[in-house]
PDB file of C-alpha atoms in Angstrom:
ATOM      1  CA  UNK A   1       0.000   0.000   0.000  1.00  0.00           C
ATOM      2  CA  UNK A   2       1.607   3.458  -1.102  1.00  0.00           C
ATOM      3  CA  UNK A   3       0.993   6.106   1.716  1.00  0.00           C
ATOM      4  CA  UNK A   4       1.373   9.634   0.724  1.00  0.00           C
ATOM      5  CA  UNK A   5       1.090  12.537   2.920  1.00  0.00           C
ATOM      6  CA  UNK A   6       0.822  16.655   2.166  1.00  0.00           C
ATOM      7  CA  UNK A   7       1.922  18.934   4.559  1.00  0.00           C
ATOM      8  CA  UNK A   8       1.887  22.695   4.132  1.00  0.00           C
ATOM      9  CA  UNK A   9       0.498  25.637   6.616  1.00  0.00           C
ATOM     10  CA  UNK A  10      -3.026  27.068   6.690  1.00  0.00           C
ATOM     11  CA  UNK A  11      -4.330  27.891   3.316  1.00  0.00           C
ATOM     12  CA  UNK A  12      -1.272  26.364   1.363  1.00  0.00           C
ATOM     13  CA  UNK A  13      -3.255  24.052  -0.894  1.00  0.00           C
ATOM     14  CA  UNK A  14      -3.476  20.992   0.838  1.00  0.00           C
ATOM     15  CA  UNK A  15      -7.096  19.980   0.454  1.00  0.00           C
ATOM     16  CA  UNK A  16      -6.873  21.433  -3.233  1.00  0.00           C
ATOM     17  CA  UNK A  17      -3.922  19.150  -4.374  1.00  0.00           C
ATOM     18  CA  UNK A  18      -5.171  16.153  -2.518  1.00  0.00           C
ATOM     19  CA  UNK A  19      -8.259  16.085  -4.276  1.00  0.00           C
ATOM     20  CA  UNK A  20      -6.656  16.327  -7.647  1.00  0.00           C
ATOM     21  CA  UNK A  21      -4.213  13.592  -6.771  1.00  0.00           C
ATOM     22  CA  UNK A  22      -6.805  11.237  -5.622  1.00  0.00           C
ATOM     23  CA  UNK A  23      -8.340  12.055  -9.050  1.00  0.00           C
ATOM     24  CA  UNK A  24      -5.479  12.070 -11.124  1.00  0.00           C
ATOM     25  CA  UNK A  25      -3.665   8.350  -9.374  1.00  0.00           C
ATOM     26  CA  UNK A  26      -7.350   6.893  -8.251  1.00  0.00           C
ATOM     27  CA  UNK A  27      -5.934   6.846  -5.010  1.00  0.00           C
ATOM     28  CA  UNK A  28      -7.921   7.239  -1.840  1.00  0.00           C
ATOM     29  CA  UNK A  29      -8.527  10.688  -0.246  1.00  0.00           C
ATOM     30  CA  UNK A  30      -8.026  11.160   3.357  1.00  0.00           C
ATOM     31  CA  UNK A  31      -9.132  15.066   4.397  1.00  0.00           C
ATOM     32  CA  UNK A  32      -8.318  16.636   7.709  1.00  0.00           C
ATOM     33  CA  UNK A  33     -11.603  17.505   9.825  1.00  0.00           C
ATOM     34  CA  UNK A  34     -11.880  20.413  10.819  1.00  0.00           C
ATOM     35  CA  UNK A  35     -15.565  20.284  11.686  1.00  0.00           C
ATOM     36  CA  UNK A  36     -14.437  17.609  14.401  1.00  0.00           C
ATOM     37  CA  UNK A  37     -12.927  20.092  16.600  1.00  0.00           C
ATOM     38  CA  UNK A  38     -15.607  21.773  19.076  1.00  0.00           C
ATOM     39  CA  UNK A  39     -12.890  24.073  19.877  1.00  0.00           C
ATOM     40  CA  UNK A  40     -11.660  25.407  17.109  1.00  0.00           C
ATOM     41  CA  UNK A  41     -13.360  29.099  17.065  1.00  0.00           C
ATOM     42  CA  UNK A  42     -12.869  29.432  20.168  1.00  0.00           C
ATOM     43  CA  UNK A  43      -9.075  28.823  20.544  1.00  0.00           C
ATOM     44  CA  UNK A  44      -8.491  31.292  17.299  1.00  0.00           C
ATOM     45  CA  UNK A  45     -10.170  33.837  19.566  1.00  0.00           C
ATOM     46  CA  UNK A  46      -8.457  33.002  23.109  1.00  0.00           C
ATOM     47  CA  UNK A  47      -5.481  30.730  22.244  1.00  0.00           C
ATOM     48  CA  UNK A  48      -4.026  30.290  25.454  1.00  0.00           C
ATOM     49  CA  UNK A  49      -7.134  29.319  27.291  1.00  0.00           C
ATOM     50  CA  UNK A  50      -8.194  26.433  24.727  1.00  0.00           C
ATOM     51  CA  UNK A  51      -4.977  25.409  23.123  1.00  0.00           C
ATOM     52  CA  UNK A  52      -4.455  22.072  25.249  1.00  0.00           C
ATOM     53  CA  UNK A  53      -7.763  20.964  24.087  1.00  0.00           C
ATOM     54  CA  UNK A  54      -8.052  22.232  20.751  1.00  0.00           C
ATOM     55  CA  UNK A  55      -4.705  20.537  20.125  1.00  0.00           C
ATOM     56  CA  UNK A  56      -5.507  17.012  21.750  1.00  0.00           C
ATOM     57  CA  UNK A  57      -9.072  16.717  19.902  1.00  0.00           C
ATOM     58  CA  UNK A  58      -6.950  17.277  16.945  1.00  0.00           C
ATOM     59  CA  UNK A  59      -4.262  14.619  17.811  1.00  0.00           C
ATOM     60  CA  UNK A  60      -6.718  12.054  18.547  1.00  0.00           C
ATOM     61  CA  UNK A  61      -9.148  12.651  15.043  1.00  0.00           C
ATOM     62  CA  UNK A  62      -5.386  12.189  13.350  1.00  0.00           C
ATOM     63  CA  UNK A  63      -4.385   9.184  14.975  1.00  0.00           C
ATOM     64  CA  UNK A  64      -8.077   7.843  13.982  1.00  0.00           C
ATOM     65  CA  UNK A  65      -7.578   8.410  10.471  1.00  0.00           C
ATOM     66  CA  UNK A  66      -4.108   7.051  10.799  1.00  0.00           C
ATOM     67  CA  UNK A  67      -5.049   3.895  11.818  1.00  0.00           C
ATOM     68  CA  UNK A  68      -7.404   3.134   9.233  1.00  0.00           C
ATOM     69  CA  UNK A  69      -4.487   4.401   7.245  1.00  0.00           C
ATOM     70  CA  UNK A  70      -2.675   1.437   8.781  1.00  0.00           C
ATOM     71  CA  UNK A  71      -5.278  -1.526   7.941  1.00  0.00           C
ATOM     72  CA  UNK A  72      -6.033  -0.031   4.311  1.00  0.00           C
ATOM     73  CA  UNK A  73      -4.644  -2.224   1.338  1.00  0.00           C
ATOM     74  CA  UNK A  74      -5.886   0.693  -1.013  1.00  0.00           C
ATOM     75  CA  UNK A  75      -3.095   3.583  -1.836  1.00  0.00           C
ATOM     76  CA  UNK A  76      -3.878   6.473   0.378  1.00  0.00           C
ATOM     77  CA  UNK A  77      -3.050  10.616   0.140  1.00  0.00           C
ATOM     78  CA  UNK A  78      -3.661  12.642   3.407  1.00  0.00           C
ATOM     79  CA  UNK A  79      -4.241  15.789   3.587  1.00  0.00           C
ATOM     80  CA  UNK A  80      -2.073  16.821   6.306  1.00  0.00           C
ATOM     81  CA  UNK A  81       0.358  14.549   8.010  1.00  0.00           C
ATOM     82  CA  UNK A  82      -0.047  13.472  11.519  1.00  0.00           C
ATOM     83  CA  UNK A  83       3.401  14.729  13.045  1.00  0.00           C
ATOM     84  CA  UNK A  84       2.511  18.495  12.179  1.00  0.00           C
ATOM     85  CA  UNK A  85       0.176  18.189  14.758  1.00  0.00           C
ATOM     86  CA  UNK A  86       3.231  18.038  17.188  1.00  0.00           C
ATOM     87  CA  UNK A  87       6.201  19.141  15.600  1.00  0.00           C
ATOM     88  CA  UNK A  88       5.055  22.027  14.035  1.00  0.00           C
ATOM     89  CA  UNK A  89       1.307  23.519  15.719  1.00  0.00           C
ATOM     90  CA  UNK A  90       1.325  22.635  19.141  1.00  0.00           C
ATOM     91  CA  UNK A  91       5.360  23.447  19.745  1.00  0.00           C
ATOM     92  CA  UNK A  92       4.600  26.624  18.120  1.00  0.00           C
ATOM     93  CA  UNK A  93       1.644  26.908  20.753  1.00  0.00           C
ATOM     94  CA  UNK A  94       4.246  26.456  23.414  1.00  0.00           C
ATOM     95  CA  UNK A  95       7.074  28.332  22.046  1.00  0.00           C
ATOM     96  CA  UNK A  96       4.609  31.594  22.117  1.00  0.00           C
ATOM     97  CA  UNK A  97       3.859  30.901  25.651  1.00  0.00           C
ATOM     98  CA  UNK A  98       0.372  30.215  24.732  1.00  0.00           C
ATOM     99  CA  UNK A  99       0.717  26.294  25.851  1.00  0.00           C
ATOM    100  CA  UNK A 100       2.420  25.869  29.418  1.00  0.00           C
ATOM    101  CA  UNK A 101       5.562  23.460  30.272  1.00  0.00           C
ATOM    102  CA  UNK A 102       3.248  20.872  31.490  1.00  0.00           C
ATOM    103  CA  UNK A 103       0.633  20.586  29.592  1.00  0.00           C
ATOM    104  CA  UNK A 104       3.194  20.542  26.227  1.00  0.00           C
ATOM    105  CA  UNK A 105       4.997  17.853  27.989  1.00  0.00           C
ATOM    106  CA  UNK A 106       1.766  15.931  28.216  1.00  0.00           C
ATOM    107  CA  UNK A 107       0.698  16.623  24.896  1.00  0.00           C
ATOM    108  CA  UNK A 108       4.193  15.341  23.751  1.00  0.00           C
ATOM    109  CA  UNK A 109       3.661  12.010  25.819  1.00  0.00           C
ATOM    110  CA  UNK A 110       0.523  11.633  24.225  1.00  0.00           C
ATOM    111  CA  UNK A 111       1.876  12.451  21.017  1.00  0.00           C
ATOM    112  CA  UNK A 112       4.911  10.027  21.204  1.00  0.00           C
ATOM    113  CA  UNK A 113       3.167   6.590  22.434  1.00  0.00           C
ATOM    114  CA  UNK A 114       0.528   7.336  19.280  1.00  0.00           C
ATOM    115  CA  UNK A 115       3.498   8.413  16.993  1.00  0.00           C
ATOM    116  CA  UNK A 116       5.119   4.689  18.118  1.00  0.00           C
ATOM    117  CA  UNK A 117       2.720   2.503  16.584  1.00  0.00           C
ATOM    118  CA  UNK A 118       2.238   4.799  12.894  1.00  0.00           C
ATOM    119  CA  UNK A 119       3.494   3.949   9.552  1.00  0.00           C
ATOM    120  CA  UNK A 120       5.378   7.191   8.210  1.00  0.00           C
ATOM    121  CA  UNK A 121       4.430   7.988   4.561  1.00  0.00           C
ATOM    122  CA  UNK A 122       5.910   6.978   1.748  1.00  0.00           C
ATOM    123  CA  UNK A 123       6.049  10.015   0.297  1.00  0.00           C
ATOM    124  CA  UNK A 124       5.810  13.422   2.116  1.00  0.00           C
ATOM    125  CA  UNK A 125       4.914  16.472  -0.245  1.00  0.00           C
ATOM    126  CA  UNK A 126       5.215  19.746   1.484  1.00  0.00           C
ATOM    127  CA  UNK A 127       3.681  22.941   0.176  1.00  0.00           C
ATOM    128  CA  UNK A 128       6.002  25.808   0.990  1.00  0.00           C
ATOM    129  CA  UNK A 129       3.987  28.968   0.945  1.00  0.00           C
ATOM    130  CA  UNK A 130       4.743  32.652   1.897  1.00  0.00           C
ATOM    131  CA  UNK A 131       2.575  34.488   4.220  1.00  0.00           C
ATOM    132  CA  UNK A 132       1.303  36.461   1.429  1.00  0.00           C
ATOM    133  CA  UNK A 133      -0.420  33.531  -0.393  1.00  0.00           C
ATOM    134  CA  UNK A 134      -1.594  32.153   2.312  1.00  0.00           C
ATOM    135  CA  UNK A 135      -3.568  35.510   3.355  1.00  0.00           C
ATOM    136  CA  UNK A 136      -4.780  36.296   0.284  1.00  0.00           C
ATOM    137  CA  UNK A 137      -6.275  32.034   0.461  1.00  0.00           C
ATOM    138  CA  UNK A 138      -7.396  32.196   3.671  1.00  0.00           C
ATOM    139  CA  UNK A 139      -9.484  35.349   2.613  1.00  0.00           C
ATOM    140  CA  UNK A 140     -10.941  33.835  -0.433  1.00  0.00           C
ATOM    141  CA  UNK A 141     -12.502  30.775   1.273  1.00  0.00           C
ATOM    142  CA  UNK A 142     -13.843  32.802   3.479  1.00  0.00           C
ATOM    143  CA  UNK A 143     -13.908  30.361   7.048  1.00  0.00           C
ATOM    144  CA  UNK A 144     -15.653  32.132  10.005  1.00  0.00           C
ATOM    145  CA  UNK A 145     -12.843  30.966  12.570  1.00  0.00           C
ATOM    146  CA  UNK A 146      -9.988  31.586  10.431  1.00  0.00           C
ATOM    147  CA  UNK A 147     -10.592  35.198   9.706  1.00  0.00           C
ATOM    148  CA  UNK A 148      -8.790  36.120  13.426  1.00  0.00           C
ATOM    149  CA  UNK A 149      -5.691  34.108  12.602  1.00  0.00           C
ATOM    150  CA  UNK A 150      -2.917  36.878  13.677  1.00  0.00           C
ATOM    151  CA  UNK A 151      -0.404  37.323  11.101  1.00  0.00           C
ATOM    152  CA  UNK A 152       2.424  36.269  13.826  1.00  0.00           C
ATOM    153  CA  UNK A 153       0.737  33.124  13.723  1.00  0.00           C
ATOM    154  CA  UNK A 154       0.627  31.910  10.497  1.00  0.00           C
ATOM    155  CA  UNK A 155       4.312  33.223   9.975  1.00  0.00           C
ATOM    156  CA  UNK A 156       5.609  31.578  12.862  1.00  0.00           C
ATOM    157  CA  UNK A 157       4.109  28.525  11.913  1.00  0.00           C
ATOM    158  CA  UNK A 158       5.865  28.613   8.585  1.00  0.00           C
ATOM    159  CA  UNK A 159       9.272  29.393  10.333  1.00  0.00           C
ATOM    160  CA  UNK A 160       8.540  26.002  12.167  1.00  0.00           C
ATOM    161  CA  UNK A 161       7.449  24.206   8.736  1.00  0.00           C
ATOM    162  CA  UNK A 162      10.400  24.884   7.447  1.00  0.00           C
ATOM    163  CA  UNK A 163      12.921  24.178  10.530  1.00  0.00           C
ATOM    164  CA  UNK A 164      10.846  21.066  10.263  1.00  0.00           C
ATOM    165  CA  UNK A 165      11.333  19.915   6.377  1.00  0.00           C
ATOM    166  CA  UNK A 166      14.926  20.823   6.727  1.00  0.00           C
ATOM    167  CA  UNK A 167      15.725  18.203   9.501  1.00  0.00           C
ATOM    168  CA  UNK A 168      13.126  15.775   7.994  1.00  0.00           C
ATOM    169  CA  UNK A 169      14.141  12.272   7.476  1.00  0.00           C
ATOM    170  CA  UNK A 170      11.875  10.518   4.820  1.00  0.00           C
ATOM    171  CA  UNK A 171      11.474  10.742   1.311  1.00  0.00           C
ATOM    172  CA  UNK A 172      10.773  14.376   0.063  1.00  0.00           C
ATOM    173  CA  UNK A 173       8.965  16.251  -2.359  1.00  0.00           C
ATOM    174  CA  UNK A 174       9.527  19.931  -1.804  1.00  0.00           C
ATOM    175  CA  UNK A 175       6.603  22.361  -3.860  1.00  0.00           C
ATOM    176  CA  UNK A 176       7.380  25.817  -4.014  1.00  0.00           C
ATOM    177  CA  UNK A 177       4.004  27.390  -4.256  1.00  0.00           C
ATOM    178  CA  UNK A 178       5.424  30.758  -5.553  1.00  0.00           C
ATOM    179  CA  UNK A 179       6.276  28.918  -8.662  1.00  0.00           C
ATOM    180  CA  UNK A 180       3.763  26.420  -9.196  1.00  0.00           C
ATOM    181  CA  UNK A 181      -0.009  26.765  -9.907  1.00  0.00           C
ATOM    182  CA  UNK A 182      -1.723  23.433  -9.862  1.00  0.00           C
ATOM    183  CA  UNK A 183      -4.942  24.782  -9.936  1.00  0.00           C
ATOM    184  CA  UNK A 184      -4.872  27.477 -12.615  1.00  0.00           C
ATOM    185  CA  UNK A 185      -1.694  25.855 -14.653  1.00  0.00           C
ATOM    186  CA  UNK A 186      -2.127  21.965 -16.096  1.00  0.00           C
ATOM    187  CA  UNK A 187       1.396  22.204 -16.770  1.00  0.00           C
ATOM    188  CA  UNK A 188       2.422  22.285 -13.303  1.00  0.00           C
ATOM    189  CA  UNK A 189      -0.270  19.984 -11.589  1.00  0.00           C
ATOM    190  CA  UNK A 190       1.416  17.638 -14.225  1.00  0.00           C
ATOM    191  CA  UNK A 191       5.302  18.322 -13.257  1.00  0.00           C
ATOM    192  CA  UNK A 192       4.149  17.642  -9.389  1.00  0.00           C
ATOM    193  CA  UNK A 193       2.957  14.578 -10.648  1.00  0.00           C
ATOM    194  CA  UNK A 194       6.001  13.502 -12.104  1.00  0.00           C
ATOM    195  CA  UNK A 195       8.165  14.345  -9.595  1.00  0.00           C
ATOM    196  CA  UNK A 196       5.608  11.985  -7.457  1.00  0.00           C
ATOM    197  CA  UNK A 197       6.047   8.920  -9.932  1.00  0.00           C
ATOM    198  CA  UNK A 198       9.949   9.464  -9.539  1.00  0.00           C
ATOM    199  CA  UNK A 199      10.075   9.554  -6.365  1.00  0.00           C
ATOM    200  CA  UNK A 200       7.799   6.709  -5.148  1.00  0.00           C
ATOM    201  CA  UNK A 201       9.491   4.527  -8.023  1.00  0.00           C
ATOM    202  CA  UNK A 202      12.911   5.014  -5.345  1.00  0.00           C
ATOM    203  CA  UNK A 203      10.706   3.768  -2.141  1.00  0.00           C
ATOM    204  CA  UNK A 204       9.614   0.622  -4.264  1.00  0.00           C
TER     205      UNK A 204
END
């Protein structure tokens, strides 16, 4: 079973190329949930007092979908991979002081044991995106709860993406958005799907 995973930040295309790739390779779509988390508008408007739980009701809808992940024999693309729910939201939740010592060291516990017993993808395809297109996205689709994302936010959490992709161990497929329009531009929904048959012809 081929297991491939898209990472990116907030409005960086994730859903978009997911869809397209499950269309294009027949593969099976796994979206992220955001509907799942009764805490979501309220964290984007008082961070510190609901980031514990709007982070763990996020880990645990993850580690769901991972595990049917697991036990599928059917080739999979997620949107959104489950370690950014550690490595890159909730330590940028406790490197802004809005998630305290102990309840990121429980959260990492938590996010370790479940991390333990996960396949790793394949494939991981991150969507690097500047603050500026991810604004201008997060404006157009027009989401209640994400219209009071502070810009520190979002650009800390790319600072974090990319401290992240440059340590990461795993095969790699690195999209600069800035130069590729997958929605718009055939040509380059077609080269991102080339550089996916290339590289998943290596992990074989």
């Amino acid at each position: 079973m081929q297991y491939v995973a898209i990472a990116g930040n907030i409005g960086s295309g994730k859903t978009t190329l997911t869809k397209k790739l499950s269309e294009h390779f027949g593969w099976i779509a796994e979206y992220e949930s955001t509907a799942d988390n009764p805490y979501l508008e309220d964290f984007y408007t008082d961070m510190r007092r609901w980031a514990f739980h709007t982070q763990v009701r996020f880990l645990d809808n993850s580690f769901q979908q991972a595990v049917e992940i697991r036990s599928s024999k059917t080739p999979i693309v997620q949107d959104r991979s489950f370690d950014e729910n550690a490595y890159i939201f909730a330590r940028n939740l406790h490197t802004s002081g809005q998630m305290d010592d102990r309840d990121f060291e429980s959260y990492w516990k938590l996010f370790t044991t479940m991390s333990s017993q996960l396949p790793k993808p394949d494939l991981l395809i991150y969507l690097d995106t500047d603050y500026d297109r991810l604004n201008s996205q997060i404006l157009k689709r027009g989401r209640s709860y994400e219209q009071a994302i502070p810009e520190e936010y979002l650009r800390n959490l790319n600072t974090l993406y990319n401290e992240w992709i440059d340590t990461y161990e795993g095969p790699l497929l690195r999209v600069k958005m800035s130069e590729h329009d997958f929605v718009e531009q055939s040509e380059d929904f077609y080269k991102i799907v080339n550089d996916i048959d290339k590289a998943l012809a290596l992990v074989k």
